[in-house]
Each structure stands twice: as C-alpha cells, then as structure tokens.
Amino acid sequence: MAAEQNVSRVLAIAAHPDDVDFGAAGTIAQWTDAGLEVSYCIVTNGDAGGSDRLVSRTEMATIRQAEQTAAAKQVGVHDLHFLGYPDGQVEATIALRRDLARVIRLLRPDRVVCQSPERNYARMGASHPDHRAVGSAALDAVYPDSRNPFAFPELLADEKLEPWIVREVWVSGSPTPTNYVDITSTFPRKVAALRCHVSQIRDPDGLEEFLRGWLSRAASQAGLPEGRLAEAFQVLQTG
Ligand SMILES: [Zn+2]
C-alpha cells in the first residue's frame, strides 16, 4: 500500500468510546494487519451514553472503557489512553489541547485520525458537539502545539516530552472527504468491534444492515463497484 510508506505509528483521537469504531475501525484493522502500530486516545469516558437510567454514571464510564478496550482488540489495537473528560461537556480548551499535545509527544505518531471540527449537515450524528470540540483541539494539538517547543513549555521542562511533527491527519465525519478506504475485507471486524459496545447498541440485529447502507453509500461516492463498502476521510498533509 503506497499510502503506508514511511508511516509506522498512528494515533486515533476521539470524543467517546465507540466513535473510532463507527468512523474508522475497518481502516484501522487494515493498518494493524499491515504492521502499523495504532493507539487510541478517548477524551471522555462516555458517561452520558446509553439509555438505561438505572446504571450510575460512574458505572457507565467503567463499562464503556471496558467496551472500548474489547472493541480495540478486534482490530488489533492494544494501547488505549482515556483522558476522563465529562461526556457531553467537551470544549476545545487550552487544557484539552495540552492533554492531546502530551499524548502526541509521548506516542510520536506519523498519522493522526480525528473527528471533524466542521458541522456536517448531511450527517447530524457525526457532528455531536463533543466530536467538533475534540476535532478542533486535536488539529490544534497537531499544529502548532505538539511541534512547537514554546507551546506548553512545561511538557518539555517537567515531562521531558520533546516536540513532535505529525505528518498527516485523517479526518472522519468530514463534509468534504478526499480519501475512501475500501473496507469490505475488514467489515466483519468493524461489526465485531461495534458489537462490543453493548451498552450503546439498541438494535444489535439491525446494526450490520445499518452499517452496510451507510458504508456502501460512501463506496459508491468513491466510484467503487456495487457491493463494496468504504470509510471516508479528509486527509490533510501536516508535515
Ligand atoms: Zn460520539
């Protein structure tokens, strides 16, 4: 795969447990199969998720971390970082930019996957306020925060985290995608990953059909043959 040249480490940043699986798990399975090391950074614990009011919110956070950890395994990801921000209240603050710059400097990814800071009017679910806030802070963390030694100087002074340049960013949920990945071969693993989010999936029987409809629309936008499935990204060169 030509696109994988010189890329060995990938960091996927997302607002909630399950976001990475909806947006990119089929693509990530292909990357880990190709030998890329992929890590996840999940900003919230997803403690506002689910519909069961009898489950305490603290309990829900624990459940969702475990679900995301199990989902990651389905696509070859074993390194997860949970930042523990309150679900539903994320803003693109300086503190969040610092936390994301810290993770980027620690893991030194060649490629970051994140959510779109832009509202996608065609897909409201992609544009949850937490997604937009995390997408915005992630892009700010890629440029300029993680590469500028004078941004958050305490990361270097106190934590010895050297500046790092992320060379490319793959934005999921973008209203203007540029790249489509044919994920037909890894679709069963994407479904398996999503099925791990038991507390979130209200209609497990309808899940696969829902995903097929959505991913085949992306495949047809990409000009792929009938029956193929694709995930869509806006790829930015940030090196
Ligand atoms: Zn979400």
PDB file of C-alpha atoms and ligand atoms in Angstrom:
ATOM      1  CA  MET A   1       0.000   0.000   0.000  1.00  0.00           C
ATOM      2  CA  ALA A   2       1.763   3.147  -1.246  1.00  0.00           C
ATOM      3  CA  ALA A   3      -0.058   5.360   1.241  1.00  0.00           C
ATOM      4  CA  GLU A   4       1.571   3.442   4.095  1.00  0.00           C
ATOM      5  CA  GLN A   5       5.126   4.316   3.067  1.00  0.00           C
ATOM      6  CA  ASN A   6       7.045   5.797   5.985  1.00  0.00           C
ATOM      7  CA  VAL A   7       4.067   5.525   8.322  1.00  0.00           C
ATOM      8  CA  SER A   8       4.600   3.233  11.265  1.00  0.00           C
ATOM      9  CA  ARG A   9       2.650   4.792  14.121  1.00  0.00           C
ATOM     10  CA  VAL A  10      -0.936   6.036  14.146  1.00  0.00           C
ATOM     11  CA  LEU A  11      -2.908   7.759  16.912  1.00  0.00           C
ATOM     12  CA  ALA A  12      -6.692   7.883  16.689  1.00  0.00           C
ATOM     13  CA  ILE A  13      -8.217  10.618  18.857  1.00  0.00           C
ATOM     14  CA  ALA A  14     -11.970  10.513  19.550  1.00  0.00           C
ATOM     15  CA  ALA A  15     -14.511  12.085  21.885  1.00  0.00           C
ATOM     16  CA  HIS A  16     -16.393   8.964  23.020  1.00  0.00           C
ATOM     17  CA  PRO A  17     -15.878   5.214  23.294  1.00  0.00           C
ATOM     18  CA  ASP A  18     -17.378   3.810  20.011  1.00  0.00           C
ATOM     19  CA  ASP A  19     -16.588   6.861  17.807  1.00  0.00           C
ATOM     20  CA  VAL A  20     -13.400   5.315  16.395  1.00  0.00           C
ATOM     21  CA  ASP A  21     -15.287   2.115  15.645  1.00  0.00           C
ATOM     22  CA  PHE A  22     -18.076   3.892  13.768  1.00  0.00           C
ATOM     23  CA  GLY A  23     -15.680   6.136  11.850  1.00  0.00           C
ATOM     24  CA  ALA A  24     -12.532   4.168  11.186  1.00  0.00           C
ATOM     25  CA  ALA A  25     -12.349   0.608  12.593  1.00  0.00           C
ATOM     26  CA  GLY A  26     -12.358  -1.068   9.146  1.00  0.00           C
ATOM     27  CA  THR A  27      -9.452   1.092   8.023  1.00  0.00           C
ATOM     28  CA  ILE A  28      -7.602   0.624  11.319  1.00  0.00           C
ATOM     29  CA  ALA A  29      -7.901  -3.184  11.018  1.00  0.00           C
ATOM     30  CA  GLN A  30      -6.146  -2.926   7.633  1.00  0.00           C
ATOM     31  CA  TRP A  31      -3.409  -0.746   9.109  1.00  0.00           C
ATOM     32  CA  THR A  32      -2.687  -3.092  12.013  1.00  0.00           C
ATOM     33  CA  ASP A  33      -2.709  -6.065   9.574  1.00  0.00           C
ATOM     34  CA  ALA A  34      -0.060  -4.171   7.565  1.00  0.00           C
ATOM     35  CA  GLY A  35       2.073  -3.876  10.723  1.00  0.00           C
ATOM     36  CA  LEU A  36       1.271  -0.303  11.760  1.00  0.00           C
ATOM     37  CA  GLU A  37       1.098   0.377  15.493  1.00  0.00           C
ATOM     38  CA  VAL A  38      -2.186   2.076  16.325  1.00  0.00           C
ATOM     39  CA  SER A  39      -3.112   3.696  19.660  1.00  0.00           C
ATOM     40  CA  TYR A  40      -6.383   5.273  20.771  1.00  0.00           C
ATOM     41  CA  CYS A  41      -6.887   8.398  22.859  1.00  0.00           C
ATOM     42  CA  ILE A  42     -10.502   8.704  24.036  1.00  0.00           C
ATOM     43  CA  VAL A  43     -11.255  12.103  25.539  1.00  0.00           C
ATOM     44  CA  THR A  44     -14.420  11.298  27.544  1.00  0.00           C
ATOM     45  CA  ASN A  45     -15.486   8.194  29.397  1.00  0.00           C
ATOM     46  CA  GLY A  46     -18.827   8.249  27.611  1.00  0.00           C
ATOM     47  CA  ASP A  47     -20.617   8.582  30.939  1.00  0.00           C
ATOM     48  CA  ALA A  48     -23.609  10.318  29.291  1.00  0.00           C
ATOM     49  CA  GLY A  49     -24.092   7.359  26.946  1.00  0.00           C
ATOM     50  CA  GLY A  50     -26.632   4.549  26.955  1.00  0.00           C
ATOM     51  CA  SER A  51     -30.324   4.718  27.740  1.00  0.00           C
ATOM     52  CA  ASP A  52     -30.500   2.697  30.985  1.00  0.00           C
ATOM     53  CA  ARG A  53     -31.261   5.222  33.757  1.00  0.00           C
ATOM     54  CA  LEU A  54     -30.652   2.589  36.425  1.00  0.00           C
ATOM     55  CA  VAL A  55     -26.947   2.432  35.575  1.00  0.00           C
ATOM     56  CA  SER A  56     -25.000   5.029  37.568  1.00  0.00           C
ATOM     57  CA  ARG A  57     -22.891   7.372  35.504  1.00  0.00           C
ATOM     58  CA  THR A  58     -19.680   6.227  37.235  1.00  0.00           C
ATOM     59  CA  GLU A  59     -20.578   2.665  36.436  1.00  0.00           C
ATOM     60  CA  MET A  60     -21.343   3.632  32.832  1.00  0.00           C
ATOM     61  CA  ALA A  61     -17.838   5.157  32.481  1.00  0.00           C
ATOM     62  CA  THR A  62     -16.255   1.895  33.694  1.00  0.00           C
ATOM     63  CA  ILE A  63     -18.458  -0.175  31.367  1.00  0.00           C
ATOM     64  CA  ARG A  64     -17.633   1.976  28.361  1.00  0.00           C
ATOM     65  CA  GLN A  65     -13.871   1.863  28.947  1.00  0.00           C
ATOM     66  CA  ALA A  66     -14.072  -1.924  29.060  1.00  0.00           C
ATOM     67  CA  GLU A  67     -16.239  -1.993  25.915  1.00  0.00           C
ATOM     68  CA  GLN A  68     -13.804   0.248  24.023  1.00  0.00           C
ATOM     69  CA  THR A  69     -10.845  -1.866  25.150  1.00  0.00           C
ATOM     70  CA  ALA A  70     -12.569  -5.033  23.875  1.00  0.00           C
ATOM     71  CA  ALA A  71     -13.542  -3.310  20.597  1.00  0.00           C
ATOM     72  CA  ALA A  72      -9.953  -2.160  20.041  1.00  0.00           C
ATOM     73  CA  LYS A  73      -8.705  -5.750  20.345  1.00  0.00           C
ATOM     74  CA  GLN A  74     -10.979  -6.787  17.454  1.00  0.00           C
ATOM     75  CA  VAL A  75      -8.978  -4.536  15.130  1.00  0.00           C
ATOM     76  CA  GLY A  76      -5.501  -5.132  16.569  1.00  0.00           C
ATOM     77  CA  VAL A  77      -5.256  -2.141  18.930  1.00  0.00           C
ATOM     78  CA  HIS A  78      -3.980  -2.709  22.467  1.00  0.00           C
ATOM     79  CA  ASP A  79      -2.763   0.741  23.568  1.00  0.00           C
ATOM     80  CA  LEU A  80      -5.572   2.991  24.843  1.00  0.00           C
ATOM     81  CA  HIS A  81      -5.417   6.319  26.675  1.00  0.00           C
ATOM     82  CA  PHE A  82      -8.571   7.639  28.379  1.00  0.00           C
ATOM     83  CA  LEU A  83      -8.471  11.316  29.349  1.00  0.00           C
ATOM     84  CA  GLY A  84     -11.614  11.175  31.517  1.00  0.00           C
ATOM     85  CA  TYR A  85     -13.312  14.424  30.444  1.00  0.00           C
ATOM     86  CA  PRO A  86     -17.049  14.633  31.269  1.00  0.00           C
ATOM     87  CA  ASP A  87     -19.165  13.348  28.380  1.00  0.00           C
ATOM     88  CA  GLY A  88     -21.357  15.970  26.703  1.00  0.00           C
ATOM     89  CA  GLN A  89     -19.437  18.971  28.012  1.00  0.00           C
ATOM     90  CA  VAL A  90     -16.230  18.983  25.987  1.00  0.00           C
ATOM     91  CA  GLU A  91     -14.871  22.309  24.794  1.00  0.00           C
ATOM     92  CA  ALA A  92     -11.719  22.897  22.756  1.00  0.00           C
ATOM     93  CA  THR A  93      -9.911  24.408  25.727  1.00  0.00           C
ATOM     94  CA  ILE A  94      -6.218  25.117  26.257  1.00  0.00           C
ATOM     95  CA  ALA A  95      -6.232  22.299  28.841  1.00  0.00           C
ATOM     96  CA  LEU A  96      -7.551  19.789  26.283  1.00  0.00           C
ATOM     97  CA  ARG A  97      -5.020  20.978  23.683  1.00  0.00           C
ATOM     98  CA  ARG A  98      -2.267  20.448  26.258  1.00  0.00           C
ATOM     99  CA  ASP A  99      -3.530  16.965  27.127  1.00  0.00           C
ATOM    100  CA  LEU A 100      -3.653  15.983  23.442  1.00  0.00           C
ATOM    101  CA  ALA A 101      -0.234  17.515  22.724  1.00  0.00           C
ATOM    102  CA  ARG A 102       1.107  15.448  25.637  1.00  0.00           C
ATOM    103  CA  VAL A 103      -0.240  12.197  24.162  1.00  0.00           C
ATOM    104  CA  ILE A 104       1.084  13.098  20.684  1.00  0.00           C
ATOM    105  CA  ARG A 105       4.567  13.869  22.056  1.00  0.00           C
ATOM    106  CA  LEU A 106       4.514  10.681  24.090  1.00  0.00           C
ATOM    107  CA  LEU A 107       3.447   8.367  21.240  1.00  0.00           C
ATOM    108  CA  ARG A 108       5.071  10.260  18.308  1.00  0.00           C
ATOM    109  CA  PRO A 109       2.563   9.191  15.623  1.00  0.00           C
ATOM    110  CA  ASP A 110       3.226   9.744  11.910  1.00  0.00           C
ATOM    111  CA  ARG A 111      -0.521   9.932  11.316  1.00  0.00           C
ATOM    112  CA  VAL A 112      -3.395  11.157  13.495  1.00  0.00           C
ATOM    113  CA  VAL A 113      -7.024  10.189  12.918  1.00  0.00           C
ATOM    114  CA  CYS A 114      -9.579  12.583  14.414  1.00  0.00           C
ATOM    115  CA  GLN A 115     -13.134  13.830  14.093  1.00  0.00           C
ATOM    116  CA  SER A 116     -14.190  16.810  12.031  1.00  0.00           C
ATOM    117  CA  PRO A 117     -14.489  20.171  13.771  1.00  0.00           C
ATOM    118  CA  GLU A 118     -16.911  21.168  10.992  1.00  0.00           C
ATOM    119  CA  ARG A 119     -20.619  20.585  11.218  1.00  0.00           C
ATOM    120  CA  ASN A 120     -21.727  18.001   8.666  1.00  0.00           C
ATOM    121  CA  TYR A 121     -25.304  18.973   7.786  1.00  0.00           C
ATOM    122  CA  ALA A 122     -25.809  15.719   5.893  1.00  0.00           C
ATOM    123  CA  ARG A 123     -24.963  13.600   8.953  1.00  0.00           C
ATOM    124  CA  MET A 124     -26.017  15.208  12.220  1.00  0.00           C
ATOM    125  CA  GLY A 125     -24.751  12.267  14.289  1.00  0.00           C
ATOM    126  CA  ALA A 126     -21.207  12.915  13.090  1.00  0.00           C
ATOM    127  CA  SER A 127     -21.421  16.489  14.378  1.00  0.00           C
ATOM    128  CA  HIS A 128     -22.070  15.930  18.109  1.00  0.00           C
ATOM    129  CA  PRO A 129     -20.685  18.998  19.934  1.00  0.00           C
ATOM    130  CA  ASP A 130     -18.067  16.820  21.687  1.00  0.00           C
ATOM    131  CA  HIS A 131     -16.882  15.493  18.299  1.00  0.00           C
ATOM    132  CA  ARG A 132     -16.456  19.005  16.914  1.00  0.00           C
ATOM    133  CA  ALA A 133     -14.651  20.212  20.057  1.00  0.00           C
ATOM    134  CA  VAL A 134     -12.289  17.235  20.146  1.00  0.00           C
ATOM    135  CA  GLY A 135     -11.641  17.510  16.380  1.00  0.00           C
ATOM    136  CA  SER A 136     -10.765  21.170  16.768  1.00  0.00           C
ATOM    137  CA  ALA A 137      -8.471  20.603  19.773  1.00  0.00           C
ATOM    138  CA  ALA A 138      -6.811  17.629  18.030  1.00  0.00           C
ATOM    139  CA  LEU A 139      -5.981  19.713  14.959  1.00  0.00           C
ATOM    140  CA  ASP A 140      -4.613  22.486  17.204  1.00  0.00           C
ATOM    141  CA  ALA A 141      -2.556  19.884  19.059  1.00  0.00           C
ATOM    142  CA  VAL A 142      -1.122  18.657  15.731  1.00  0.00           C
ATOM    143  CA  TYR A 143      -0.436  22.232  14.626  1.00  0.00           C
ATOM    144  CA  PRO A 144       1.083  24.056  16.346  1.00  0.00           C
ATOM    145  CA  ASP A 145       1.102  22.673  19.897  1.00  0.00           C
ATOM    146  CA  SER A 146       2.918  19.345  19.694  1.00  0.00           C
ATOM    147  CA  ARG A 147       5.636  20.617  17.344  1.00  0.00           C
ATOM    148  CA  ASN A 148       6.343  23.989  18.950  1.00  0.00           C
ATOM    149  CA  PRO A 149       8.791  23.753  21.886  1.00  0.00           C
ATOM    150  CA  PHE A 150       7.421  27.045  23.211  1.00  0.00           C
ATOM    151  CA  ALA A 151       3.826  25.767  23.308  1.00  0.00           C
ATOM    152  CA  PHE A 152       3.146  24.285  26.751  1.00  0.00           C
ATOM    153  CA  PRO A 153       6.843  24.550  27.729  1.00  0.00           C
ATOM    154  CA  GLU A 154       6.093  22.513  30.861  1.00  0.00           C
ATOM    155  CA  LEU A 155       5.686  19.394  28.693  1.00  0.00           C
ATOM    156  CA  LEU A 156       9.360  19.668  27.782  1.00  0.00           C
ATOM    157  CA  ALA A 157      10.652  21.095  31.072  1.00  0.00           C
ATOM    158  CA  ASP A 158       8.784  18.858  33.517  1.00  0.00           C
ATOM    159  CA  GLU A 159       7.901  15.769  31.479  1.00  0.00           C
ATOM    160  CA  LYS A 160      10.845  15.714  29.014  1.00  0.00           C
ATOM    161  CA  LEU A 161       8.420  15.381  26.102  1.00  0.00           C
ATOM    162  CA  GLU A 162      10.230  16.602  23.001  1.00  0.00           C
ATOM    163  CA  PRO A 163       8.302  18.395  20.242  1.00  0.00           C
ATOM    164  CA  TRP A 164       6.912  16.118  17.512  1.00  0.00           C
ATOM    165  CA  ILE A 165       5.625  16.773  13.986  1.00  0.00           C
ATOM    166  CA  VAL A 166       2.612  14.704  12.882  1.00  0.00           C
ATOM    167  CA  ARG A 167       2.900  14.409   9.095  1.00  0.00           C
ATOM    168  CA  GLU A 168      -0.696  13.701   8.165  1.00  0.00           C
ATOM    169  CA  VAL A 169      -4.192  13.822   9.649  1.00  0.00           C
ATOM    170  CA  TRP A 170      -7.161  11.715   8.544  1.00  0.00           C
ATOM    171  CA  VAL A 171     -10.403  13.480   9.498  1.00  0.00           C
ATOM    172  CA  SER A 172     -13.507  11.290   9.788  1.00  0.00           C
ATOM    173  CA  GLY A 173     -17.066  12.586   9.506  1.00  0.00           C
ATOM    174  CA  SER A 174     -15.851  15.438   7.283  1.00  0.00           C
ATOM    175  CA  PRO A 175     -18.411  17.117   4.999  1.00  0.00           C
ATOM    176  CA  THR A 176     -15.686  17.137   2.310  1.00  0.00           C
ATOM    177  CA  PRO A 177     -13.894  13.751   2.242  1.00  0.00           C
ATOM    178  CA  THR A 178     -10.887  13.319  -0.049  1.00  0.00           C
ATOM    179  CA  ASN A 179      -9.963   9.642   0.533  1.00  0.00           C
ATOM    180  CA  TYR A 180     -12.058   6.487   0.626  1.00  0.00           C
ATOM    181  CA  VAL A 181     -10.767   3.201   2.022  1.00  0.00           C
ATOM    182  CA  ASP A 182     -12.350   0.010   0.692  1.00  0.00           C
ATOM    183  CA  ILE A 183     -13.025  -1.863   3.938  1.00  0.00           C
ATOM    184  CA  THR A 184     -15.068  -4.746   2.503  1.00  0.00           C
ATOM    185  CA  SER A 185     -12.444  -7.269   3.695  1.00  0.00           C
ATOM    186  CA  THR A 186     -12.367  -5.952   7.270  1.00  0.00           C
ATOM    187  CA  PHE A 187     -16.080  -5.147   7.576  1.00  0.00           C
ATOM    188  CA  PRO A 188     -16.757  -8.224   9.779  1.00  0.00           C
ATOM    189  CA  ARG A 189     -14.146  -6.973  12.264  1.00  0.00           C
ATOM    190  CA  LYS A 190     -15.663  -3.484  12.262  1.00  0.00           C
ATOM    191  CA  VAL A 191     -19.032  -5.051  13.072  1.00  0.00           C
ATOM    192  CA  ALA A 192     -17.413  -7.204  15.788  1.00  0.00           C
ATOM    193  CA  ALA A 193     -15.787  -4.089  17.280  1.00  0.00           C
ATOM    194  CA  LEU A 194     -19.086  -2.206  17.307  1.00  0.00           C
ATOM    195  CA  ARG A 195     -20.871  -5.158  18.872  1.00  0.00           C
ATOM    196  CA  CYS A 196     -18.501  -4.812  21.865  1.00  0.00           C
ATOM    197  CA  HIS A 197     -20.276  -1.529  22.720  1.00  0.00           C
ATOM    198  CA  VAL A 198     -23.166  -3.459  24.215  1.00  0.00           C
ATOM    199  CA  SER A 199     -24.414  -0.559  26.373  1.00  0.00           C
ATOM    200  CA  GLN A 200     -24.779   1.655  23.266  1.00  0.00           C
ATOM    201  CA  ILE A 201     -26.274  -0.618  20.631  1.00  0.00           C
ATOM    202  CA  ARG A 202     -30.054  -0.539  20.950  1.00  0.00           C
ATOM    203  CA  ASP A 203     -30.702  -2.725  17.900  1.00  0.00           C
ATOM    204  CA  PRO A 204     -27.898  -5.305  17.590  1.00  0.00           C
ATOM    205  CA  ASP A 205     -29.810  -7.201  14.894  1.00  0.00           C
ATOM    206  CA  GLY A 206     -30.158  -4.121  12.709  1.00  0.00           C
ATOM    207  CA  LEU A 207     -26.563  -2.938  13.208  1.00  0.00           C
ATOM    208  CA  GLU A 208     -24.969  -4.721  10.278  1.00  0.00           C
ATOM    209  CA  GLU A 209     -27.661  -3.626   7.830  1.00  0.00           C
ATOM    210  CA  PHE A 210     -27.430  -0.017   9.038  1.00  0.00           C
ATOM    211  CA  LEU A 211     -23.642  -0.044   8.566  1.00  0.00           C
ATOM    212  CA  ARG A 212     -23.878  -1.677   5.139  1.00  0.00           C
ATOM    213  CA  GLY A 213     -26.241   1.049   3.931  1.00  0.00           C
ATOM    214  CA  TRP A 214     -24.045   3.824   5.210  1.00  0.00           C
ATOM    215  CA  LEU A 215     -20.705   2.366   4.060  1.00  0.00           C
ATOM    216  CA  SER A 216     -21.993   1.335   0.636  1.00  0.00           C
ATOM    217  CA  ARG A 217     -23.104   4.938   0.026  1.00  0.00           C
ATOM    218  CA  ALA A 218     -19.517   6.023   0.756  1.00  0.00           C
ATOM    219  CA  ALA A 219     -18.228   3.299  -1.593  1.00  0.00           C
ATOM    220  CA  SER A 220     -20.481   4.488  -4.404  1.00  0.00           C
ATOM    221  CA  GLN A 221     -19.329   8.102  -3.845  1.00  0.00           C
ATOM    222  CA  ALA A 222     -15.796   6.741  -4.272  1.00  0.00           C
ATOM    223  CA  GLY A 223     -16.769   5.069  -7.550  1.00  0.00           C
ATOM    224  CA  LEU A 224     -16.208   1.567  -6.155  1.00  0.00           C
ATOM    225  CA  PRO A 225     -18.180  -1.339  -7.655  1.00  0.00           C
ATOM    226  CA  GLU A 226     -21.591  -2.361  -6.318  1.00  0.00           C
ATOM    227  CA  GLY A 227     -21.342  -4.398  -3.118  1.00  0.00           C
ATOM    228  CA  ARG A 228     -18.161  -2.733  -1.832  1.00  0.00           C
ATOM    229  CA  LEU A 229     -18.032  -0.861   1.500  1.00  0.00           C
ATOM    230  CA  ALA A 230     -15.886   2.184   2.303  1.00  0.00           C
ATOM    231  CA  GLU A 231     -14.905   4.542   5.109  1.00  0.00           C
ATOM    232  CA  ALA A 232     -14.371   8.189   4.115  1.00  0.00           C
ATOM    233  CA  PHE A 233     -11.724  10.630   5.333  1.00  0.00           C
ATOM    234  CA  GLN A 234     -10.470  14.116   4.584  1.00  0.00           C
ATOM    235  CA  VAL A 235      -6.690  13.665   4.506  1.00  0.00           C
ATOM    236  CA  LEU A 236      -4.547  16.656   5.432  1.00  0.00           C
ATOM    237  CA  GLN A 237      -0.788  16.911   4.894  1.00  0.00           C
ATOM    238  CA  THR A 238       0.590  18.462   8.083  1.00  0.00           C
ATOM    239  CA  GLY A 239       4.330  17.711   7.849  1.00  0.00           C
TER     240      GLY A 239
HETATM  241 ZN    ZN B   1     -19.524  10.172  19.820  1.00  0.00          ZN
END
